[in-house]
JSON list of C-alpha atoms in Angstrom, two decimals:
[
{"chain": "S", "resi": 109, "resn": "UNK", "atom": "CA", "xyz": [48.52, -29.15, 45.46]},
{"chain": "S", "resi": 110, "resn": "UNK", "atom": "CA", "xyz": [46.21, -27.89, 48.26]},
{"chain": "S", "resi": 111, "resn": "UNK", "atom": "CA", "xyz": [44.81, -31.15, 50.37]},
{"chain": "S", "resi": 112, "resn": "UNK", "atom": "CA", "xyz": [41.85, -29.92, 52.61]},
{"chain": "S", "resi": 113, "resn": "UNK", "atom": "CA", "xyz": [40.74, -32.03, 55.77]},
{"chain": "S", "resi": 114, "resn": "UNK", "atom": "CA", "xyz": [36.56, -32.14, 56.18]},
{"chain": "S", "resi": 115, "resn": "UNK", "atom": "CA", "xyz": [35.45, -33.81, 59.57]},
{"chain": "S", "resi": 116, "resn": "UNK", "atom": "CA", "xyz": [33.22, -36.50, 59.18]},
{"chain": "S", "resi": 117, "resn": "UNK", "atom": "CA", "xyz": [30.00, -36.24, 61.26]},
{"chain": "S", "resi": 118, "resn": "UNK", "atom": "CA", "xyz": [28.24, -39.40, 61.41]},
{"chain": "S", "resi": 119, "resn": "UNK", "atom": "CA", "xyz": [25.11, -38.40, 63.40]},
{"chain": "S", "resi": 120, "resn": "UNK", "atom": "CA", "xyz": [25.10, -35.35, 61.55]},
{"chain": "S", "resi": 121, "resn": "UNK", "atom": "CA", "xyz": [24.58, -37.73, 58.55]},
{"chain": "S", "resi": 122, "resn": "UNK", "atom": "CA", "xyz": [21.94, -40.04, 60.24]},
{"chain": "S", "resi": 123, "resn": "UNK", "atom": "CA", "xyz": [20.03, -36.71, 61.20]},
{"chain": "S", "resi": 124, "resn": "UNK", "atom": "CA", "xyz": [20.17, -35.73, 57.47]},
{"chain": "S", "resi": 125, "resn": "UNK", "atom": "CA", "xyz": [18.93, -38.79, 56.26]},
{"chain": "S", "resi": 126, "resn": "UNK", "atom": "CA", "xyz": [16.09, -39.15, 58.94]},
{"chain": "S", "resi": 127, "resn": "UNK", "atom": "CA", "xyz": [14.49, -35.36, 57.45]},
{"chain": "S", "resi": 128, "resn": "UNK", "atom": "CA", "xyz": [15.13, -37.01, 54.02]},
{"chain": "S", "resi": 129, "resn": "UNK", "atom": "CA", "xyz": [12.61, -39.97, 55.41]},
{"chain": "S", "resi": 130, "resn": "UNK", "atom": "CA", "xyz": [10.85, -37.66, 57.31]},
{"chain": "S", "resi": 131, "resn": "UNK", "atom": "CA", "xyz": [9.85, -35.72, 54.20]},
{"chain": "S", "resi": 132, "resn": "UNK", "atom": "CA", "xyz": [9.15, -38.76, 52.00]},
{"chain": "S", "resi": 133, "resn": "UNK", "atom": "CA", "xyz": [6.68, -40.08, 54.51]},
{"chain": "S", "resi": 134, "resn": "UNK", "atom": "CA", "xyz": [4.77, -36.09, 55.03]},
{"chain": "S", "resi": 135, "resn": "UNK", "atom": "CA", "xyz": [6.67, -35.65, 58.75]},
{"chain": "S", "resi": 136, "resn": "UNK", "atom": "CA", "xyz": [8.06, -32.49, 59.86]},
{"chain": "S", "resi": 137, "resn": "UNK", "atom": "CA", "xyz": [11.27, -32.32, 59.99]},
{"chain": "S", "resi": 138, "resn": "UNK", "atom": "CA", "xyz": [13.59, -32.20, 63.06]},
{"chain": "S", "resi": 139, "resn": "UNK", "atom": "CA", "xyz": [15.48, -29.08, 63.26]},
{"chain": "S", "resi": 140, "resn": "UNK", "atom": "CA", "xyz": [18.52, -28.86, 64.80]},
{"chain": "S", "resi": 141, "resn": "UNK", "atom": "CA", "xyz": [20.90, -25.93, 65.96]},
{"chain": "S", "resi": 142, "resn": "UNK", "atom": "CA", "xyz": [24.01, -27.40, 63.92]},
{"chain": "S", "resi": 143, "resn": "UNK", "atom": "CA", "xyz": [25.59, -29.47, 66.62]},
{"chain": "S", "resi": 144, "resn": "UNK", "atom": "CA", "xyz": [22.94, -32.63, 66.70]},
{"chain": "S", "resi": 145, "resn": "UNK", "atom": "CA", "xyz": [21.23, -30.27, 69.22]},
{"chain": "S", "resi": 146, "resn": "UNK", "atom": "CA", "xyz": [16.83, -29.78, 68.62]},
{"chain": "S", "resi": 147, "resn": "UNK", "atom": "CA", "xyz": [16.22, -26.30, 69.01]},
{"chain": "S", "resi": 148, "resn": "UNK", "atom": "CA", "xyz": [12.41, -25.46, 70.29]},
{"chain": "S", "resi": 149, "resn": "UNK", "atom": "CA", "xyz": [10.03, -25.55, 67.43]},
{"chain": "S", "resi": 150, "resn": "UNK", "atom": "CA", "xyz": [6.25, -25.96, 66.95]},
{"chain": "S", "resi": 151, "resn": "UNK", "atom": "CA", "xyz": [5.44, -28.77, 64.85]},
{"chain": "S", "resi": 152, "resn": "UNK", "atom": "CA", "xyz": [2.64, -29.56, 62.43]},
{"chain": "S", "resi": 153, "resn": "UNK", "atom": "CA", "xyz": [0.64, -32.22, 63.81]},
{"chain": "S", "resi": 154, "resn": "UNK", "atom": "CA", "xyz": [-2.32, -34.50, 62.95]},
{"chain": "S", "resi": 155, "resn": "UNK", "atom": "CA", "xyz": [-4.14, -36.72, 65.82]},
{"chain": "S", "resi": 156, "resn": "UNK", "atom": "CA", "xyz": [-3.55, -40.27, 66.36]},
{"chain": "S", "resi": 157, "resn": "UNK", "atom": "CA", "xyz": [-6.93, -42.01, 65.29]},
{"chain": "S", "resi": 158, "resn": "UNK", "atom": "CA", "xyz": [-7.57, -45.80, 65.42]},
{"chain": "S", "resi": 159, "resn": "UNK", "atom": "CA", "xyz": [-10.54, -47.38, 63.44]},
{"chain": "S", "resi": 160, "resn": "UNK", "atom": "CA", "xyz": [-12.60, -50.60, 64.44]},
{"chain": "S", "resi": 161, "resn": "UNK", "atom": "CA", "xyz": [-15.80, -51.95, 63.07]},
{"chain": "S", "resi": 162, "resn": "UNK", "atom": "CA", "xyz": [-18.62, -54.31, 64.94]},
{"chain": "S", "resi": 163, "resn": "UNK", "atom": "CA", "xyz": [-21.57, -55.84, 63.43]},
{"chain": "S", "resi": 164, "resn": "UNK", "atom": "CA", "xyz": [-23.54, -52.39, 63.78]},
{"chain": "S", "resi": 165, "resn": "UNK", "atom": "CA", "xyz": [-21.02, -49.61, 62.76]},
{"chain": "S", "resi": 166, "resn": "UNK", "atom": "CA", "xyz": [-17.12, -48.29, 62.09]},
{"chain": "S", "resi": 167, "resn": "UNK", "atom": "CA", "xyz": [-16.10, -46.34, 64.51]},
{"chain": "S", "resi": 168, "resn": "UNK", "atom": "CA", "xyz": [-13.07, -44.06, 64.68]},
{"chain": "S", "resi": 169, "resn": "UNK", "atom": "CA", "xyz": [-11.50, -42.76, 67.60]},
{"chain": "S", "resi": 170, "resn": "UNK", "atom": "CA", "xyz": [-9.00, -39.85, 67.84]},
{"chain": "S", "resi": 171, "resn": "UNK", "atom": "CA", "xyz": [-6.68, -38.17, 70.50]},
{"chain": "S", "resi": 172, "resn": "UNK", "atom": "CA", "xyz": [-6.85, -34.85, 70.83]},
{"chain": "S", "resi": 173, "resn": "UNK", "atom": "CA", "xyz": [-5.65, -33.57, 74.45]},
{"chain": "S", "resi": 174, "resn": "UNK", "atom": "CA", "xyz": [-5.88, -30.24, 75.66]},
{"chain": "S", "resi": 175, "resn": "UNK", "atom": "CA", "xyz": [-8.17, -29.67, 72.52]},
{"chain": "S", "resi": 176, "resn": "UNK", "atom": "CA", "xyz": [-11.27, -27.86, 73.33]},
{"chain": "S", "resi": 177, "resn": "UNK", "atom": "CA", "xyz": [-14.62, -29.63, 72.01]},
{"chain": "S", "resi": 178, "resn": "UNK", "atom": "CA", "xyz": [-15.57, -25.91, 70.04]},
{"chain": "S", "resi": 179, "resn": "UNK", "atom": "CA", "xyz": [-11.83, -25.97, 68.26]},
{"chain": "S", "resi": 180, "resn": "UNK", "atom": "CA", "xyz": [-13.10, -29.54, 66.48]},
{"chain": "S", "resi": 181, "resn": "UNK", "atom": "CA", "xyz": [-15.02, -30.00, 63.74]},
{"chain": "S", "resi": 182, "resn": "UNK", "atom": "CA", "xyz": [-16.20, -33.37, 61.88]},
{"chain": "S", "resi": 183, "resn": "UNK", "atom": "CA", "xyz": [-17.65, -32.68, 58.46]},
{"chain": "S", "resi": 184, "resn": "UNK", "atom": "CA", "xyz": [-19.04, -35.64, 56.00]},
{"chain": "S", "resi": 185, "resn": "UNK", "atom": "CA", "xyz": [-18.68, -34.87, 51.76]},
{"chain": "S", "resi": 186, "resn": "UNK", "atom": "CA", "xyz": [-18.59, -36.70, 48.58]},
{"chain": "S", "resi": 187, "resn": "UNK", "atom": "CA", "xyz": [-17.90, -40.16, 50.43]},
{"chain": "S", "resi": 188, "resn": "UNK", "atom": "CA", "xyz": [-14.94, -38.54, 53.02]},
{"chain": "S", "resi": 189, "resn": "UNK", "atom": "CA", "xyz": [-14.85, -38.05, 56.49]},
{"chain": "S", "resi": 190, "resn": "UNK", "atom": "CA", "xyz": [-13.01, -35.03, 57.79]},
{"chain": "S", "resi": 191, "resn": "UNK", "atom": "CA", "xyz": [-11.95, -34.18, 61.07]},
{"chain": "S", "resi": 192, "resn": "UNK", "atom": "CA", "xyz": [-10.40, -30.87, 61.81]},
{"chain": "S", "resi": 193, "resn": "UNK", "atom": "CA", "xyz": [-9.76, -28.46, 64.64]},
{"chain": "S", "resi": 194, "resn": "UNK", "atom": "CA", "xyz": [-6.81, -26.68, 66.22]},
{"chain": "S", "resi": 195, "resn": "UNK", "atom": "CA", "xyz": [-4.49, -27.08, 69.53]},
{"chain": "S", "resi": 196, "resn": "UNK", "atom": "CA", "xyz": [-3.66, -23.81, 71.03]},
{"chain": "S", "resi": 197, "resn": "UNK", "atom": "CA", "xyz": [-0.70, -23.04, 72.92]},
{"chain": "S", "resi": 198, "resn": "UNK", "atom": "CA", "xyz": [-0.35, -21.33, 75.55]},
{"chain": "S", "resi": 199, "resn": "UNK", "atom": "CA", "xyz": [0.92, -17.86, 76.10]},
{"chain": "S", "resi": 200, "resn": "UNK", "atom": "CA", "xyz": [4.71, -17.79, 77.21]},
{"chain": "S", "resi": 201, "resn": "UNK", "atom": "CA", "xyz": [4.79, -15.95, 80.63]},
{"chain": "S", "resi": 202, "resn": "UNK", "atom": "CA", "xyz": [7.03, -13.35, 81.85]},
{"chain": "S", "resi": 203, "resn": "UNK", "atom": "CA", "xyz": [8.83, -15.61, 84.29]},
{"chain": "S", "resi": 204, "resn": "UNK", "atom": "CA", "xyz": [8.53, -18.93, 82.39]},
{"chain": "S", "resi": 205, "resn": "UNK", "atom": "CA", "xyz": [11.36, -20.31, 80.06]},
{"chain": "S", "resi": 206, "resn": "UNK", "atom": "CA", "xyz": [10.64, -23.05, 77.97]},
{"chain": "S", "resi": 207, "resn": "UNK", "atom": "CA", "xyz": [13.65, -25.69, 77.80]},
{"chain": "S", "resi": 208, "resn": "UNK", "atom": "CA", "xyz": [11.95, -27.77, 75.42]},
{"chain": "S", "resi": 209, "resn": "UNK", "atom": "CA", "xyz": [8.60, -27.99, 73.34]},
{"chain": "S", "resi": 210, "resn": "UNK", "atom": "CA", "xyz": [8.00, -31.85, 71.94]},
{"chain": "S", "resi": 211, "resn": "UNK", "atom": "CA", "xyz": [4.14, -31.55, 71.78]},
{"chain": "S", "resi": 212, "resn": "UNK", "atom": "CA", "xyz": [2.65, -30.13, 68.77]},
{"chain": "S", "resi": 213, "resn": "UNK", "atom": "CA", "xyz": [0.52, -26.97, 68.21]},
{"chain": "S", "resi": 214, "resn": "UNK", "atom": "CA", "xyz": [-1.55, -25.40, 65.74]},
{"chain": "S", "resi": 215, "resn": "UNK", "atom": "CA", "xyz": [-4.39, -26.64, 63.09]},
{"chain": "S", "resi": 216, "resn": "UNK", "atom": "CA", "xyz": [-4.59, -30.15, 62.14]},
{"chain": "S", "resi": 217, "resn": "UNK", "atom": "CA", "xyz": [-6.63, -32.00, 59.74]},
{"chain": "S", "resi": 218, "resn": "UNK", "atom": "CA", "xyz": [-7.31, -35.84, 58.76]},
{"chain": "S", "resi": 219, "resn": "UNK", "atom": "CA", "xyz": [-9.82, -37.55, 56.15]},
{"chain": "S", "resi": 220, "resn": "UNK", "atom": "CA", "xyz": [-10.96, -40.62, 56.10]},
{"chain": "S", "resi": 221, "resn": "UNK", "atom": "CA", "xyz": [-13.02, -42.22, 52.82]},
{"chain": "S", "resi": 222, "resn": "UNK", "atom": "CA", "xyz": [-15.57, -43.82, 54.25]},
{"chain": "S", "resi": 223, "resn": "UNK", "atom": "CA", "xyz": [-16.26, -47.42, 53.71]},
{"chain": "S", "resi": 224, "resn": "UNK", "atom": "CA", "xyz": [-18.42, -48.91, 51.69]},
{"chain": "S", "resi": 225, "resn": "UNK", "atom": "CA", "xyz": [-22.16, -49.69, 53.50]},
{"chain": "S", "resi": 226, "resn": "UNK", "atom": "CA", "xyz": [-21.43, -46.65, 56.14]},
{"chain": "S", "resi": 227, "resn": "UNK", "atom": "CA", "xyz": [-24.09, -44.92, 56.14]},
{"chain": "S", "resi": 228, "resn": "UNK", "atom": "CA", "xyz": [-22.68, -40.93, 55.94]},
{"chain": "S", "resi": 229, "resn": "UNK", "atom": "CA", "xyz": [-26.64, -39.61, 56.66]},
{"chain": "S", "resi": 230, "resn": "UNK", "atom": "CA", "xyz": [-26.37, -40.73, 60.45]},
{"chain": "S", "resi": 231, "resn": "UNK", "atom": "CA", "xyz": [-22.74, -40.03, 61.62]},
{"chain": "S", "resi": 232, "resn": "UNK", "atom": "CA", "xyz": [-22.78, -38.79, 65.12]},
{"chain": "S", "resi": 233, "resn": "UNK", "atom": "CA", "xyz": [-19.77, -37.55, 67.05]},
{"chain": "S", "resi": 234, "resn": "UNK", "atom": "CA", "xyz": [-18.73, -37.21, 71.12]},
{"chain": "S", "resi": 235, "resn": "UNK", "atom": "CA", "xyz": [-15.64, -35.98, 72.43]},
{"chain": "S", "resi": 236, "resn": "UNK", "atom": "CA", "xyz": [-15.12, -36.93, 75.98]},
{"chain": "S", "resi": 237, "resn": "UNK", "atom": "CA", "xyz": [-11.43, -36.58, 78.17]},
{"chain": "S", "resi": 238, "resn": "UNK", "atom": "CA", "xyz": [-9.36, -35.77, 75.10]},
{"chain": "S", "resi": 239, "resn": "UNK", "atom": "CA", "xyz": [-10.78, -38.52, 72.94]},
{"chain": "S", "resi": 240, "resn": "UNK", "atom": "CA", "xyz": [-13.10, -37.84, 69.84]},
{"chain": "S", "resi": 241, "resn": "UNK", "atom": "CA", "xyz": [-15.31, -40.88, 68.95]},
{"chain": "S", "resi": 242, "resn": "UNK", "atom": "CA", "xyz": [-17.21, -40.71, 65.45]},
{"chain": "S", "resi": 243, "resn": "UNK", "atom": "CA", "xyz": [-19.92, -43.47, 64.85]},
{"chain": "S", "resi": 244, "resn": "UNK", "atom": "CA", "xyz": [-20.43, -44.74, 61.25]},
{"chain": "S", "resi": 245, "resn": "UNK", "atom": "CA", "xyz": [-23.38, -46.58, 61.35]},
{"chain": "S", "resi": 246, "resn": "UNK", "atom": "CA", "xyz": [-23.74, -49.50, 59.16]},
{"chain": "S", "resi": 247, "resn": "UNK", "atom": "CA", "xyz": [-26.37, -49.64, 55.89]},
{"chain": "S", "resi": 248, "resn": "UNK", "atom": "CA", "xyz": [-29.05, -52.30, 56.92]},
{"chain": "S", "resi": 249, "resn": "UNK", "atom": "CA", "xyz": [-28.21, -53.91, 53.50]},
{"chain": "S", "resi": 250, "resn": "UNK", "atom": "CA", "xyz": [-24.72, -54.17, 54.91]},
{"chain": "S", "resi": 251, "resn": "UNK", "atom": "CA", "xyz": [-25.35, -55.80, 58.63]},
{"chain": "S", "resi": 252, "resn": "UNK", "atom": "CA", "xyz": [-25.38, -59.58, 58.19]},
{"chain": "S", "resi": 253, "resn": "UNK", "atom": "CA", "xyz": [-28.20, -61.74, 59.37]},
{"chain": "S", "resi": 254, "resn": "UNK", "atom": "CA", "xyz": [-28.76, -64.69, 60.58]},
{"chain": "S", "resi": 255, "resn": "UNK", "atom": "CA", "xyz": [-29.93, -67.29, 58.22]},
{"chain": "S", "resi": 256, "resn": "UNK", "atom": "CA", "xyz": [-32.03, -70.36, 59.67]},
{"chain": "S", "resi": 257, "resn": "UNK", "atom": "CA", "xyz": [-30.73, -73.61, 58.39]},
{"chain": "S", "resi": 258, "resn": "UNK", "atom": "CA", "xyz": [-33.98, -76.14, 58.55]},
{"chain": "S", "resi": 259, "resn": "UNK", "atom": "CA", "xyz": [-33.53, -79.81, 58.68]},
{"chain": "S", "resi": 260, "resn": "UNK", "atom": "CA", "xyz": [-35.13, -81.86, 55.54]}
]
């Protein structure tokens, strides 16, 4: 009878588990070099975009550092709202090593649907210090007014 011994790694099992997640929920996946060490990768990516609404509009706003304004692009069709652009990054030098890349690079893309009473004919769009702001103006139908109540 031959009896093998296998290590157990227990942060090698955490890490597995974590890309499992990671892949159920549409995030890259860590890679490591095979001793719980990240190795330097470029990641997929997709902004971080929060959306608020007032009586007059919805409006989204996005992070995009270090992304040019000509590298985005903000598209309305059939009832969706896309935004999509790329990062660059930037070309390794001669005398540069890179230790470690944690930002991500490359195209990204993210859809919203829009709401119902946005009105997709007048969507407007700035980008100012990294942050892309898309106004979703509000059908009149949609805005609420202000209802007199008379005394009898």
């Amino acid at each position: 009878m031959i009896n093998t011994l296998t290590r157990w790694e227990p942060l090698r099992e955490m890490e597995d588990f974590q890309n499992r997640l990671s892949t159920l929920f549409g995030r890259p996946q860590r890679r490591t070099n095979g001793h719980g060490r990240e190795e330097i990768t470029l990641a997929d990516w997709m902004p971080l975009a929060d959306v608020t609404e007032d009586e007059k509009e919805y409006l989204i706003k996005a992070e995009l550092p270090e992304v040019k304004k000509d590298d985005v692009k903000v598209a309305v069709e059939n009832g969706v709202l896309t935004i999509s652009g790329e990062r660059q990054f930037e070309k390794e030098q001669k005398n540069k090593k890179y230790h470690r890349v944690e930002r991500a690079y490359g195209s990204f893309v993210r859809s919203f649907t829009l709401p119902e009473g946005a009105d997709a004919d007048k969507v407007n769009a700035e980008f100012k210090d990294g942050v892309l702001k898309v106004h979703l103006p509000k059908s009149e139908e949609v805005k609420p007014k202000q209802i007199e109540v008379k005394v009898a």
